[in-house]
XYZ file of C-alpha atoms in Angstrom:
302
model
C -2.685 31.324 34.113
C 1.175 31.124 33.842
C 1.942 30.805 29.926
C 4.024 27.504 31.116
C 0.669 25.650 32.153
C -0.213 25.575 28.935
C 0.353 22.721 26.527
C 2.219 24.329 23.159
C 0.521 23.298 20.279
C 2.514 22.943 17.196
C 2.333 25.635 14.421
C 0.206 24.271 11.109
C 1.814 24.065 8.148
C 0.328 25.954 5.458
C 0.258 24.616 1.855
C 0.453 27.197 -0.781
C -3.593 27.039 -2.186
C -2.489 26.064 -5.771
C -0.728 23.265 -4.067
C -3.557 21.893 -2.117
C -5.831 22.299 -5.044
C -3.671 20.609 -7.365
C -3.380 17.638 -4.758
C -7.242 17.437 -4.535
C -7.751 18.053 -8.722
C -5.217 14.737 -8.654
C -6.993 12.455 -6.110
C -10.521 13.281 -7.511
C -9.245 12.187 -11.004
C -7.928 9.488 -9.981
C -11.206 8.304 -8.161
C -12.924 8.665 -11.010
C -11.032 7.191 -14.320
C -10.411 4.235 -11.691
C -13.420 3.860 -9.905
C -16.778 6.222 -10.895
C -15.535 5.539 -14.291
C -15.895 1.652 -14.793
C -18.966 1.478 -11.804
C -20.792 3.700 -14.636
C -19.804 1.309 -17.602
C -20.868 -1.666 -15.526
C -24.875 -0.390 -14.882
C -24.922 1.240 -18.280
C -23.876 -1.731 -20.339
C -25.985 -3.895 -17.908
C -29.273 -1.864 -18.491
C -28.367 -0.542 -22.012
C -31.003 -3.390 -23.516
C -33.809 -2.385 -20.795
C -34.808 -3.363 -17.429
C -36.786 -6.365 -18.396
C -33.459 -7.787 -20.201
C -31.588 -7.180 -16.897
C -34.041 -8.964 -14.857
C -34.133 -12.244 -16.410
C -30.429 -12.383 -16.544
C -31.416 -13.339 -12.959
C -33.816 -15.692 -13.809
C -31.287 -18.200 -15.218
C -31.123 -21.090 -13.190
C -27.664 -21.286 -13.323
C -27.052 -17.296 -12.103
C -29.484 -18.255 -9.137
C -27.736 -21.034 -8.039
C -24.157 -18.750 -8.528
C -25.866 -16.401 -5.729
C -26.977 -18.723 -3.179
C -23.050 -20.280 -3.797
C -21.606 -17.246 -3.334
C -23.905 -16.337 0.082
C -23.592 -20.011 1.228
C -19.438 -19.620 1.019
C -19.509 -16.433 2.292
C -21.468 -17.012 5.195
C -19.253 -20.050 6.431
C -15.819 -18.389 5.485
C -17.197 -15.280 7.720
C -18.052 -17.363 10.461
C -14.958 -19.191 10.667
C -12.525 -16.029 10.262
C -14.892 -14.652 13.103
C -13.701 -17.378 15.058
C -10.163 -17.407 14.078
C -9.391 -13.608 14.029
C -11.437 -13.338 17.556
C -8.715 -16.253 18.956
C -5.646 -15.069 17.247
C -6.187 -11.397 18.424
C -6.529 -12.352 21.821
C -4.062 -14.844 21.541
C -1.342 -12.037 20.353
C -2.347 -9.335 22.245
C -2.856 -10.861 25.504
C 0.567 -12.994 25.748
C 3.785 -13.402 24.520
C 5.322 -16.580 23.596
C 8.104 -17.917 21.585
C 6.977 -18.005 17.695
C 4.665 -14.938 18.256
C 6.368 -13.336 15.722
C 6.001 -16.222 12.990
C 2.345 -16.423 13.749
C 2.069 -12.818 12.908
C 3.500 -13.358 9.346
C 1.602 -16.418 8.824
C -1.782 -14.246 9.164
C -0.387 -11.855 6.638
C 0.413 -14.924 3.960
C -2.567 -14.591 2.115
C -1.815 -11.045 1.421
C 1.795 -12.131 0.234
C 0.810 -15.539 -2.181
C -1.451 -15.152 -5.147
C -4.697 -16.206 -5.205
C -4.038 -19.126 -7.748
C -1.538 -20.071 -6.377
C -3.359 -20.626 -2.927
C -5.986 -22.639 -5.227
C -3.225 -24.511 -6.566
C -1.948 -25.760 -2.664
C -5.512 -26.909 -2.063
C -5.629 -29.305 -5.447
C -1.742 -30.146 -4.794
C -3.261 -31.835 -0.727
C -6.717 -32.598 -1.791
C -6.925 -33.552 -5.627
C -7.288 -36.819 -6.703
C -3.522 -37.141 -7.240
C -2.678 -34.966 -4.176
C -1.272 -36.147 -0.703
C -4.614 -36.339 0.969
C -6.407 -37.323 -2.516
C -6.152 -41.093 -1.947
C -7.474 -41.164 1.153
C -10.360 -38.706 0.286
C -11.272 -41.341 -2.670
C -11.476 -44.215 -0.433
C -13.951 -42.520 2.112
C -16.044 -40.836 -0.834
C -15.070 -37.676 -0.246
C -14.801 -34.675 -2.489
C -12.612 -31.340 -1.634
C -11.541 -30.242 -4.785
C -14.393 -29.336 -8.065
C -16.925 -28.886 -4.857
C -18.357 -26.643 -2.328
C -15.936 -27.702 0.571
C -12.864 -26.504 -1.852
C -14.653 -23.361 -2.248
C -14.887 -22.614 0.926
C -11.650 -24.011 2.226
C -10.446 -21.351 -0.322
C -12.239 -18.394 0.124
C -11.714 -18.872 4.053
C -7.672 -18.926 3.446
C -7.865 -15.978 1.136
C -9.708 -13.815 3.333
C -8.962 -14.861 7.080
C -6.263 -11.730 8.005
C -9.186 -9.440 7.074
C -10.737 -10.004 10.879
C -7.501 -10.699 12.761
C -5.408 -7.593 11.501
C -8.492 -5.484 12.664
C -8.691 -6.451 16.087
C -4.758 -6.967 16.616
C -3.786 -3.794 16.537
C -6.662 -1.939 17.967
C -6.512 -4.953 21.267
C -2.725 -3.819 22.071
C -3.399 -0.271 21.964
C -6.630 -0.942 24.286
C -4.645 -2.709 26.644
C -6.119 -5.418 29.213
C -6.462 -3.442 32.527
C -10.466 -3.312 32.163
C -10.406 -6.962 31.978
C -8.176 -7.376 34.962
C -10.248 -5.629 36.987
C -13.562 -7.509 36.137
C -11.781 -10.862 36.939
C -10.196 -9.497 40.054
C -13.768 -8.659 40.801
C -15.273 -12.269 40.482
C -16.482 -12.457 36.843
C -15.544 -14.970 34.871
C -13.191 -15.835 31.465
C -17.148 -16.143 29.329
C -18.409 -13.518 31.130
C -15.668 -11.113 31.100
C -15.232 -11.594 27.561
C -19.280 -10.944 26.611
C -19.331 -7.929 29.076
C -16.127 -5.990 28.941
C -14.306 -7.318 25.784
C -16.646 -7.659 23.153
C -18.215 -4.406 23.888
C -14.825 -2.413 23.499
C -13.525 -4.349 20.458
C -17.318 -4.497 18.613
C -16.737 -1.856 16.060
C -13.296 -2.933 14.976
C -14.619 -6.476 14.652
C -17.816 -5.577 12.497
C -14.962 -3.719 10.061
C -13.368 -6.632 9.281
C -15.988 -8.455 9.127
C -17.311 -6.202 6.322
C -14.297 -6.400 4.638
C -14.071 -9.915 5.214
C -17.709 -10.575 3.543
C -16.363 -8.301 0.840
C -13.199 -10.221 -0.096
C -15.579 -13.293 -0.073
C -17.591 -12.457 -1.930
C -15.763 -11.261 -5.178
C -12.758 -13.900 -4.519
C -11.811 -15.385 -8.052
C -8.479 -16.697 -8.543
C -8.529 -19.067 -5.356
C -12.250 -20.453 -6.281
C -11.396 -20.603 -10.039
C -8.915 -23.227 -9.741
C -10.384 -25.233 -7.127
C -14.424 -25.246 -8.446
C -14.162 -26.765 -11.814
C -16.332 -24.514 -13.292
C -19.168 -26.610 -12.920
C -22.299 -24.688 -14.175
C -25.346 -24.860 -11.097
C -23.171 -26.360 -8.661
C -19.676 -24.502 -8.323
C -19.554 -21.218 -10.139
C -19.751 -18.260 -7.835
C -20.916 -15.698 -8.785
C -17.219 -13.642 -9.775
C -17.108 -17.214 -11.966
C -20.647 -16.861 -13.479
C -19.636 -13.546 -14.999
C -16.442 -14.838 -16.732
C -18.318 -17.787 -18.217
C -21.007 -15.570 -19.660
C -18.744 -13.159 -21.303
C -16.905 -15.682 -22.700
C -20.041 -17.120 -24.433
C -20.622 -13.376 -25.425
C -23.636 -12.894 -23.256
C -22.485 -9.241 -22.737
C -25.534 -7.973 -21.159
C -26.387 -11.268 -18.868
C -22.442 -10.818 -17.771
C -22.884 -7.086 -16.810
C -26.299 -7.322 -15.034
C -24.632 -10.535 -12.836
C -21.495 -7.783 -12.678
C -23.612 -5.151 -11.697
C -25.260 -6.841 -8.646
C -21.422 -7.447 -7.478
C -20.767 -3.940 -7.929
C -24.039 -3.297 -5.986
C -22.521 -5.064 -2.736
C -18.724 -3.333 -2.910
C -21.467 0.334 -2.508
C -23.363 -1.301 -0.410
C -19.911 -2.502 1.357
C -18.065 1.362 1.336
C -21.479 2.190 3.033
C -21.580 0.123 5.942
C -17.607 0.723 6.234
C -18.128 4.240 6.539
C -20.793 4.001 8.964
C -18.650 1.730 11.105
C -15.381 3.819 10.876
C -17.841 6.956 11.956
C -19.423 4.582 14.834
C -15.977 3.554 15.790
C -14.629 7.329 15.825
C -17.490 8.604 18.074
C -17.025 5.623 20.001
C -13.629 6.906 20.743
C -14.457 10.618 21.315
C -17.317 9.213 23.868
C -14.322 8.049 25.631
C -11.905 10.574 25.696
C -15.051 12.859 26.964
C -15.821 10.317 30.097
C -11.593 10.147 30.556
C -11.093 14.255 30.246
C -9.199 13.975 27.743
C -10.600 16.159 24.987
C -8.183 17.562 22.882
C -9.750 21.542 23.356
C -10.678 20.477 27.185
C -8.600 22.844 29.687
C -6.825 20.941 32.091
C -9.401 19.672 34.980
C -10.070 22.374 37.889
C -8.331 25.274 35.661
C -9.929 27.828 34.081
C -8.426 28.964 30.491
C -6.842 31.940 30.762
């Protein structure tokens, strides 16, 4: 085969090896005085007093009622930025209209504003003295100090989590699969549950883990608008600060503990996803030809 047939691969760069250990020496410490480090503190202090002790910290009423909070928001603020990011995502990578580009930033807002201060817009349109507050008291309603706050919060911190997933990874997909299945009679619904969703699922169940994550340990936004009210609006992030605060040390690390248990249990299903996504991708490039150490098709190497 004529050398020019060939596609030229660029020459690696090679790293001195005190360089590349030093690198990896630096990222591995870093890993662990900022994260093995303070995940060990958390279960030690939390069992240093015995298993039983840890297990009734979940008997308290009050840290049972924080949990099924925490999974009730969760649950509806996932749900609704499934909606949301599903809609914006095709909305943004399917057209192009004037103000695309302020939608964009208006996803990325809750990455930009603090958490208390996103609390603080919610009391400032639903409190009692807030724009919509009067109106609220007259039809015995109740945002703010309740569950709807809560979640009204939680589902503004966390709804670019699904959106900025799917975005990206929609435009680079492109729409000529879907073309072709409406040329060919299906319809919007059915094009959508057949071709769409199948090629976007992995990228959506990402953010949706790291949507459910960010839910679940949200503070700032739910601290301002819950009230603190033990049994009915602490979360469980909330729970914690309250029993440290009454010096409860080991109640607040075993309620800590079971957070710290769902970010593993999160960075578990994340990996498995990125690795589902990833083979996902190389299942394609094989059925496309387009494997990186593939010769060209009807060529032999040479």
């Amino acid at each position: 085969m004529a050398s020019g047939s060939r596609t030229r691969v660029p020459p690696t760069v090679a790293e001195p090896a005190w360089l590349r250990r030093l690198l990896i020496g630096i990222s591995l410490g870093f890993l662990g005085l900022f994260l093995v480090v303070p995940l060990v503190a958390v279960f030690h202090e939390a069992l240093r007093d015995g298993f039983g002790t840890y297990l009734q910290a979940f008997e308290d009423p009050d840290a049972l009622a924080a949990v099924r909070l925490t999974l009730l928001v969760s649950a509806i603020a996932v749900t609704l930025n499934l909606v949301f990011g599903l809609c914006a995502a095709w909305c943004l990578s399917r057209f192009r209209f004037a103000g695309r580009s302020l939608l964009l930033t208006l996803i990325d807002l809750p990455f930009a504003v603090s958490p208390v201060i996103s609390g603080l817009i919610f009391v400032l349109l639903f409190g009692l003295q807030g724009l919509l507050g009067h109106w609220l008291q007259e039809h015995d309603l109740q945002v703010i100090f309740a569950v709807p706050g809560i979640v009204l919060a939680t589902t503004f911190i966390t709804f670019p989590f699904v959106a900025r997933e799917l975005i990206p990874f929609m435009q680079e997909q492109g729409h000529e699969e879907e073309e072709a299945a409406l040329s060919l009679g299906a319809t919007g619904w059915q094009t959508f549950r057949r071709v769409t969703l199948p090629n976007i699922k992995w990228a959506l169940l990402y953010g949706l883990i790291l949507c459910n994550a960010r839910a679940m340990g949200e503070f700032g936004a739910v601290s301002v608008v819950s009230g603190h009210i033990r049994g009915r609006t602490n979360t469980l992030p909330l729970h914690v600060e309250i029993l440290y605060n009454e010096y409860a040390f080991s109640a607040a690390f075993a309620v800590a503990s079971l957070l710290a248990l769902l970010a593993l249990v999160t960075l578990v299903l994340k990996s498995v996803v990125e690795w589902k996504g990833h083979q996902q991708v190389l299942a394609a490039m094989r059925e496309a030809n387009l494997e990186p150490d593939a010769p060209p098709s009807g060529r032999e190497p040479a």
